[in-house]
Amino acid sequence: MAGGPQTGEKPGDAREETTLNEKIPGWLQPHREIVNAAAQKANFPADLIGAVIFQESGGNLNVILTMNPNGGQDEGLMQVNPETAKELEQKYPDRFQGLSGAAKNVMFGASYLKDMFDSVAEHNYGVTLRAYNSGPNGVDKNDLRALPAGTGDKTYVDKVLRCWSDISQGRDPPADHYASEFH
């Protein structure tokens, strides 16, 4: 596969469309509509949003809140920090009107991914994912496994990029690609 974990570039067989692949894993099927809506509004690849959902919560709507390293709790399918959500809602009020629950959480996650992609990452998907996992100040663009802020998962970028490829090809990502405490 061209690109991928070492470079942080899009895997060669990953799709960048703002709608999910027709053939998607069963765990993602119940979230198709909200992922597509968020991807289209944020203008970000739907299959990659699905990959982040898989890594963050395994697609489990009832995921137990996790404590982030900053002492806060990340929530929902995309494990969004409430402070980040508040900032995004102020920045993009129209995106969130009429949304609640999982739809709102996925919109927060998609909006944050797009913000990181356009600003911190300079349109590099791997850097985007590192920023999503470790925060915008937790990125070493020369080593996507490094954790300069001391937060995040060293293997996060690799796992999400591989999962993106799997979802784009209609395959279930391997079980070792997600945070197993959610299953």
mmCIF file of C-alpha atoms in Angstrom:
data_model
loop_
_atom_site.group_PDB
_atom_site.id
_atom_site.type_symbol
_atom_site.label_atom_id
_atom_site.label_comp_id
_atom_site.label_asym_id
_atom_site.label_seq_id
_atom_site.Cartn_x
_atom_site.Cartn_y
_atom_site.Cartn_z
ATOM 1 C CA MET A 1 0.000 0.000 0.000
ATOM 2 C CA ALA A 2 1.423 3.402 -0.975
ATOM 3 C CA GLY A 3 1.696 6.009 1.734
ATOM 4 C CA GLY A 4 0.401 4.799 5.046
ATOM 5 C CA PRO A 5 1.710 4.623 8.579
ATOM 6 C CA GLN A 6 5.358 5.542 8.020
ATOM 7 C CA THR A 7 4.618 8.724 6.077
ATOM 8 C CA GLY A 8 1.232 9.632 7.482
ATOM 9 C CA GLU A 9 -0.064 9.834 3.925
ATOM 10 C CA LYS A 10 -3.342 8.381 2.747
ATOM 11 C CA PRO A 11 -3.074 4.635 2.141
ATOM 12 C CA GLY A 12 -3.275 3.976 -1.600
ATOM 13 C CA ASP A 13 -6.540 2.053 -1.390
ATOM 14 C CA ALA A 14 -8.314 4.431 1.013
ATOM 15 C CA ARG A 15 -11.220 6.508 -0.277
ATOM 16 C CA GLU A 16 -11.533 10.275 0.295
ATOM 17 C CA GLU A 17 -15.235 10.589 -0.557
ATOM 18 C CA THR A 18 -17.602 12.284 1.884
ATOM 19 C CA THR A 19 -19.949 9.299 1.840
ATOM 20 C CA LEU A 20 -19.156 5.892 3.294
ATOM 21 C CA ASN A 21 -18.222 3.024 1.031
ATOM 22 C CA GLU A 22 -21.302 1.042 -0.096
ATOM 23 C CA LYS A 23 -19.984 -2.104 1.571
ATOM 24 C CA ILE A 24 -19.020 -1.226 5.135
ATOM 25 C CA PRO A 25 -18.452 -3.372 8.216
ATOM 26 C CA GLY A 26 -21.617 -4.250 10.145
ATOM 27 C CA TRP A 27 -20.632 -2.292 13.279
ATOM 28 C CA LEU A 28 -20.529 0.930 11.192
ATOM 29 C CA GLN A 29 -23.854 0.375 9.397
ATOM 30 C CA PRO A 30 -26.056 1.892 12.170
ATOM 31 C CA HIS A 31 -23.977 5.083 12.001
ATOM 32 C CA ARG A 32 -23.949 5.456 8.184
ATOM 33 C CA GLU A 33 -26.376 8.381 8.029
ATOM 34 C CA ILE A 34 -24.718 10.470 10.750
ATOM 35 C CA VAL A 35 -21.193 9.775 9.453
ATOM 36 C CA ASN A 36 -22.187 10.770 5.913
ATOM 37 C CA ALA A 37 -23.901 13.954 7.145
ATOM 38 C CA ALA A 38 -20.892 14.959 9.263
ATOM 39 C CA ALA A 39 -18.416 14.129 6.490
ATOM 40 C CA GLN A 40 -20.334 16.238 3.995
ATOM 41 C CA LYS A 41 -20.734 19.248 6.314
ATOM 42 C CA ALA A 42 -17.095 19.127 7.453
ATOM 43 C CA ASN A 43 -15.820 18.155 3.976
ATOM 44 C CA PHE A 44 -13.735 15.284 5.327
ATOM 45 C CA PRO A 45 -13.447 11.614 4.211
ATOM 46 C CA ALA A 46 -16.313 9.554 5.617
ATOM 47 C CA ASP A 47 -14.347 6.291 5.673
ATOM 48 C CA LEU A 48 -11.637 7.990 7.759
ATOM 49 C CA ILE A 49 -14.262 9.294 10.194
ATOM 50 C CA GLY A 50 -15.469 5.694 10.455
ATOM 51 C CA ALA A 51 -11.901 4.549 11.169
ATOM 52 C CA VAL A 52 -11.570 7.094 13.983
ATOM 53 C CA ILE A 53 -14.896 5.904 15.428
ATOM 54 C CA PHE A 54 -13.609 2.323 15.353
ATOM 55 C CA GLN A 55 -10.391 3.269 17.127
ATOM 56 C CA GLU A 56 -12.036 5.559 19.683
ATOM 57 C CA SER A 57 -15.131 3.556 20.655
ATOM 58 C CA GLY A 58 -15.403 0.506 18.441
ATOM 59 C CA GLY A 59 -18.708 1.959 17.229
ATOM 60 C CA ASN A 60 -20.220 1.406 20.655
ATOM 61 C CA LEU A 61 -22.810 4.095 21.445
ATOM 62 C CA ASN A 62 -22.739 3.114 25.106
ATOM 63 C CA VAL A 63 -19.007 3.541 25.550
ATOM 64 C CA ILE A 64 -18.027 4.391 29.094
ATOM 65 C CA LEU A 65 -16.557 7.858 29.394
ATOM 66 C CA THR A 66 -12.788 7.755 29.553
ATOM 67 C CA MET A 67 -10.575 10.051 31.540
ATOM 68 C CA ASN A 68 -8.199 11.956 29.289
ATOM 69 C CA PRO A 69 -4.690 12.913 30.441
ATOM 70 C CA ASN A 70 -5.842 16.488 31.077
ATOM 71 C CA GLY A 71 -8.271 15.280 33.732
ATOM 72 C CA GLY A 72 -11.400 15.668 31.599
ATOM 73 C CA GLN A 73 -13.726 13.058 30.193
ATOM 74 C CA ASP A 74 -13.914 12.306 26.494
ATOM 75 C CA GLU A 75 -17.354 11.296 25.283
ATOM 76 C CA GLY A 76 -19.237 9.381 22.636
ATOM 77 C CA LEU A 77 -18.443 7.507 19.457
ATOM 78 C CA MET A 78 -15.522 9.807 18.681
ATOM 79 C CA GLN A 79 -14.431 10.403 22.298
ATOM 80 C CA VAL A 80 -14.580 14.191 22.020
ATOM 81 C CA ASN A 81 -13.383 16.363 24.888
ATOM 82 C CA PRO A 82 -16.207 18.649 26.131
ATOM 83 C CA GLU A 83 -13.932 21.716 25.981
ATOM 84 C CA THR A 84 -13.079 20.991 22.356
ATOM 85 C CA ALA A 85 -16.774 20.434 21.602
ATOM 86 C CA LYS A 86 -17.654 23.790 23.147
ATOM 87 C CA GLU A 87 -15.017 25.572 21.028
ATOM 88 C CA LEU A 88 -16.228 23.865 17.850
ATOM 89 C CA GLU A 89 -19.862 24.723 18.568
ATOM 90 C CA GLN A 90 -18.902 28.391 18.950
ATOM 91 C CA LYS A 91 -16.801 28.326 15.771
ATOM 92 C CA TYR A 92 -19.393 26.500 13.616
ATOM 93 C CA PRO A 93 -22.827 27.115 15.188
ATOM 94 C CA ASP A 94 -24.731 26.225 12.000
ATOM 95 C CA ARG A 95 -23.204 22.735 11.840
ATOM 96 C CA PHE A 96 -24.686 21.724 15.172
ATOM 97 C CA GLN A 97 -28.221 23.157 14.991
ATOM 98 C CA GLY A 98 -30.799 20.447 15.550
ATOM 99 C CA LEU A 99 -28.210 17.790 16.363
ATOM 100 C CA SER A 100 -27.963 15.792 19.575
ATOM 101 C CA GLY A 101 -26.454 12.574 20.870
ATOM 102 C CA ALA A 102 -24.365 10.510 18.478
ATOM 103 C CA ALA A 103 -25.034 12.807 15.498
ATOM 104 C CA LYS A 104 -23.693 15.804 17.401
ATOM 105 C CA ASN A 105 -20.696 13.843 18.703
ATOM 106 C CA VAL A 106 -19.750 12.653 15.208
ATOM 107 C CA MET A 107 -20.139 16.210 13.890
ATOM 108 C CA PHE A 108 -17.782 17.409 16.649
ATOM 109 C CA GLY A 109 -15.248 14.733 15.728
ATOM 110 C CA ALA A 110 -15.476 15.380 11.982
ATOM 111 C CA SER A 111 -15.173 19.139 12.502
ATOM 112 C CA TYR A 112 -12.135 18.718 14.754
ATOM 113 C CA LEU A 113 -10.473 16.364 12.257
ATOM 114 C CA LYS A 114 -11.050 18.874 9.447
ATOM 115 C CA ASP A 115 -9.696 21.746 11.575
ATOM 116 C CA MET A 116 -6.545 19.764 12.381
ATOM 117 C CA PHE A 117 -6.185 18.725 8.707
ATOM 118 C CA ASP A 118 -6.374 22.329 7.482
ATOM 119 C CA SER A 119 -4.261 23.978 10.180
ATOM 120 C CA VAL A 120 -1.829 21.877 12.210
ATOM 121 C CA ALA A 121 -1.427 19.058 9.682
ATOM 122 C CA GLU A 122 -1.098 21.090 6.483
ATOM 123 C CA HIS A 123 -3.244 18.439 4.718
ATOM 124 C CA ASN A 124 -1.344 15.366 5.959
ATOM 125 C CA TYR A 125 -3.706 12.690 7.260
ATOM 126 C CA GLY A 126 -1.194 11.133 9.654
ATOM 127 C CA VAL A 127 -0.421 14.466 11.288
ATOM 128 C CA THR A 128 -4.175 15.100 11.486
ATOM 129 C CA LEU A 129 -4.669 11.842 13.360
ATOM 130 C CA ARG A 130 -1.755 12.507 15.721
ATOM 131 C CA ALA A 131 -3.267 15.933 16.516
ATOM 132 C CA TYR A 132 -6.703 14.337 17.048
ATOM 133 C CA ASN A 133 -5.225 11.807 19.478
ATOM 134 C CA SER A 134 -2.646 13.973 21.268
ATOM 135 C CA GLY A 135 -3.889 17.520 20.737
ATOM 136 C CA PRO A 136 -2.508 20.156 18.368
ATOM 137 C CA ASN A 137 0.552 20.702 20.575
ATOM 138 C CA GLY A 138 1.268 16.974 20.788
ATOM 139 C CA VAL A 139 2.566 16.531 17.245
ATOM 140 C CA ASP A 140 6.086 15.847 15.995
ATOM 141 C CA LYS A 141 5.596 15.994 12.219
ATOM 142 C CA ASN A 142 8.857 14.083 11.699
ATOM 143 C CA ASP A 143 7.868 11.169 13.951
ATOM 144 C CA LEU A 144 4.168 10.365 14.141
ATOM 145 C CA ARG A 145 4.800 7.810 16.904
ATOM 146 C CA ALA A 146 6.405 10.417 19.155
ATOM 147 C CA LEU A 147 4.324 11.872 21.968
ATOM 148 C CA PRO A 148 5.923 15.275 22.690
ATOM 149 C CA ALA A 149 3.044 16.345 24.916
ATOM 150 C CA GLY A 150 3.148 13.010 26.729
ATOM 151 C CA THR A 151 -0.411 12.133 25.704
ATOM 152 C CA GLY A 152 -1.894 9.727 23.215
ATOM 153 C CA ASP A 153 -1.215 6.257 21.858
ATOM 154 C CA LYS A 154 2.024 5.730 19.885
ATOM 155 C CA THR A 155 0.282 3.293 17.541
ATOM 156 C CA TYR A 156 -2.846 5.412 16.998
ATOM 157 C CA VAL A 157 -1.895 6.830 13.580
ATOM 158 C CA ASP A 158 -0.809 3.442 12.221
ATOM 159 C CA LYS A 159 -3.982 1.736 13.421
ATOM 160 C CA VAL A 160 -6.382 4.379 12.118
ATOM 161 C CA LEU A 161 -4.694 4.580 8.699
ATOM 162 C CA ARG A 162 -4.919 0.783 8.337
ATOM 163 C CA CYS A 163 -8.529 0.834 9.515
ATOM 164 C CA TRP A 164 -9.306 3.565 6.952
ATOM 165 C CA SER A 165 -7.971 1.294 4.225
ATOM 166 C CA ASP A 166 -10.016 -1.645 5.556
ATOM 167 C CA ILE A 167 -13.258 0.354 5.687
ATOM 168 C CA SER A 168 -12.646 1.750 2.193
ATOM 169 C CA GLN A 169 -12.294 -1.804 0.904
ATOM 170 C CA GLY A 170 -15.362 -3.068 2.796
ATOM 171 C CA ARG A 171 -13.290 -5.167 5.205
ATOM 172 C CA ASP A 172 -13.696 -5.433 8.963
ATOM 173 C CA PRO A 173 -10.585 -3.994 10.612
ATOM 174 C CA PRO A 174 -8.612 -6.543 12.670
ATOM 175 C CA ALA A 175 -9.486 -6.634 16.361
ATOM 176 C CA ASP A 176 -6.027 -5.375 17.343
ATOM 177 C CA HIS A 177 -6.713 -2.061 15.595
ATOM 178 C CA TYR A 178 -9.039 -0.695 18.249
ATOM 179 C CA ALA A 179 -8.944 0.180 21.893
ATOM 180 C CA SER A 180 -10.140 -3.178 23.214
ATOM 181 C CA GLU A 181 -11.474 -1.775 26.480
ATOM 182 C CA PHE A 182 -14.543 -0.613 24.539
ATOM 183 C CA HIS A 183 -15.582 -4.147 23.502
#
